[in-house]
Amino acid sequence: MNNSSVSDVFRESAKLPQANKRKRLPPLSFRATEEERALLNAKAGARPLSAYIREKLLGDAVSRRACNRRLPSMDHAALSKALALLGQSRLSSNMNQIAKAAHMGRLPVDDDVQQELWAACADIRQMRMALIEALDLKVRD
């Protein structure tokens, strides 16, 4: 056996089997000025810039991608922490205890107090929904 045939056999046996890999096309690129890029970023909003450009170029023909998701516009870690603290705050338990005391007559509730309690409930619900939306989470029923 000569060297070329040994190296050919080695190369052939060393090849990894192709596991139905989808061949990726090379990315498209273009040059933009700083001002043009800033304008594109502003128009893209929370969407990835590439998704925005693809949408503008292809219109309705654009195919949806698994990675085409909304980018957080705020500090994701801080929002997550705030949502966790809201969940651990026992606000719902405390509100429930206030409601029970009011129903049992141990808490004098006039119209003003009732309106303030309803407003507090609405504020808590609004904070929760704003955090869930900012984090792009799904709401569990």
Coordinates of C-alpha atoms in Angstrom, one line a residue:
M1 CA 0.0 0.0 0.0
N2 CA 1.4 3.4 -0.9
N3 CA 1.1 6.6 1.1
S4 CA -1.6 8.1 -1.0
S5 CA -4.0 5.1 -0.7
V6 CA -3.4 4.9 3.1
S7 CA -4.2 8.6 3.5
D8 CA -7.2 8.2 1.2
V9 CA -8.6 5.3 3.3
F10 CA -7.9 7.3 6.5
R11 CA -9.7 10.4 5.2
E12 CA -12.6 8.4 4.0
S13 CA -13.0 6.5 7.3
A14 CA -12.6 9.7 9.3
K15 CA -15.5 11.5 7.7
L16 CA -18.4 12.0 10.0
P17 CA -21.8 10.9 8.6
Q18 CA -23.9 13.9 7.6
A19 CA -27.0 13.8 9.8
N20 CA -29.5 15.4 7.4
K21 CA -27.9 18.8 8.0
R22 CA -29.7 21.6 6.3
K23 CA -27.1 23.5 4.2
R24 CA -27.1 27.1 5.2
L25 CA -26.7 29.8 2.6
P26 CA -24.2 32.4 3.2
P27 CA -25.6 35.5 4.9
L28 CA -26.5 38.6 2.9
S29 CA -25.0 41.9 3.9
F30 CA -25.0 45.5 2.9
R31 CA -23.3 48.6 4.1
A32 CA -25.2 51.4 5.9
T33 CA -24.1 54.7 7.4
E34 CA -24.4 55.2 11.1
E35 CA -27.4 57.3 10.6
E36 CA -29.1 54.7 8.3
R37 CA -28.4 52.0 10.9
A38 CA -29.8 54.1 13.7
L39 CA -32.9 54.8 11.6
L40 CA -33.3 51.0 10.9
N41 CA -32.9 50.2 14.6
A42 CA -35.4 52.8 15.6
K43 CA -38.0 51.5 13.0
A44 CA -37.3 47.9 14.1
G45 CA -38.2 48.7 17.6
A46 CA -38.1 45.6 19.8
R47 CA -37.7 43.3 16.8
P48 CA -34.3 42.0 15.7
L49 CA -32.9 44.2 13.0
S50 CA -32.6 41.2 10.6
A51 CA -36.2 40.3 11.1
Y52 CA -37.3 43.9 10.4
I53 CA -35.2 44.1 7.2
R54 CA -36.4 40.7 6.0
E55 CA -40.0 41.8 6.6
K56 CA -39.5 45.1 4.7
L57 CA -37.8 43.4 1.8
L58 CA -40.1 40.3 1.4
G59 CA -43.4 41.6 2.8
D60 CA -46.0 38.8 3.1
A61 CA -43.6 36.3 1.6
V62 CA -41.3 36.4 4.7
S63 CA -41.1 33.0 6.4
R64 CA -41.4 32.8 10.2
R65 CA -38.3 31.7 12.0
A66 CA -38.0 30.0 15.4
C67 CA -35.6 32.7 16.6
N68 CA -37.7 35.6 15.5
R69 CA -38.8 36.8 18.9
R70 CA -39.2 40.1 20.6
L71 CA -36.1 41.5 22.2
P72 CA -36.5 42.9 25.7
S73 CA -36.4 46.6 25.7
M74 CA -35.5 46.8 29.4
D75 CA -33.2 45.0 31.8
H76 CA -34.5 41.4 31.6
A77 CA -32.9 40.4 34.9
A78 CA -34.4 43.3 36.8
L79 CA -37.8 42.6 35.4
S80 CA -37.6 38.9 36.3
K81 CA -36.5 39.8 39.8
A82 CA -39.4 42.3 40.2
L83 CA -41.9 39.7 38.9
A84 CA -40.5 37.1 41.4
L85 CA -40.7 39.6 44.3
L86 CA -44.3 40.4 43.3
G87 CA -45.1 36.7 43.4
Q88 CA -43.4 36.2 46.8
S89 CA -44.8 39.4 48.4
R90 CA -47.9 37.7 49.8
L91 CA -50.0 40.6 48.4
S92 CA -52.7 38.2 47.3
S93 CA -52.8 36.5 50.7
N94 CA -52.9 39.9 52.5
M95 CA -55.6 41.2 50.3
N96 CA -57.6 38.0 50.9
Q97 CA -57.2 38.4 54.7
I98 CA -58.5 42.0 54.4
A99 CA -61.4 40.8 52.3
K100 CA -62.3 38.2 54.9
A101 CA -62.1 40.6 57.8
A102 CA -64.3 43.1 55.9
H103 CA -66.9 40.4 55.2
M104 CA -66.9 39.3 58.8
G105 CA -67.4 42.9 60.0
R106 CA -64.1 43.1 61.8
L107 CA -62.8 45.7 59.4
P108 CA -65.0 48.8 59.0
V109 CA -65.3 49.3 55.3
D110 CA -67.0 52.4 54.0
D111 CA -67.3 53.4 50.3
D112 CA -63.9 55.2 50.4
V113 CA -62.0 52.2 51.8
Q114 CA -63.7 49.8 49.4
Q115 CA -62.7 52.0 46.5
E116 CA -59.1 52.1 47.7
L117 CA -59.0 48.3 48.0
W118 CA -60.4 47.9 44.5
A119 CA -57.8 50.4 43.2
A120 CA -55.0 48.5 45.0
C121 CA -56.2 45.2 43.4
A122 CA -56.2 46.9 40.0
D123 CA -52.7 48.3 40.5
I124 CA -51.3 44.9 41.5
R125 CA -53.0 43.3 38.5
Q126 CA -51.6 46.0 36.2
M127 CA -48.1 45.6 37.6
R128 CA -48.2 41.9 37.1
M129 CA -49.5 42.1 33.5
A130 CA -46.9 44.8 32.7
L131 CA -44.1 42.6 34.0
I132 CA -45.4 39.5 32.2
E133 CA -45.7 41.5 28.9
A134 CA -42.2 43.1 29.3
L135 CA -40.7 39.6 29.9
D136 CA -42.7 38.2 27.0
L137 CA -44.1 35.4 29.2
K138 CA -47.3 33.4 28.7
V139 CA -50.1 34.0 31.2
R140 CA -51.2 30.9 33.1
D141 CA -54.9 30.7 34.0

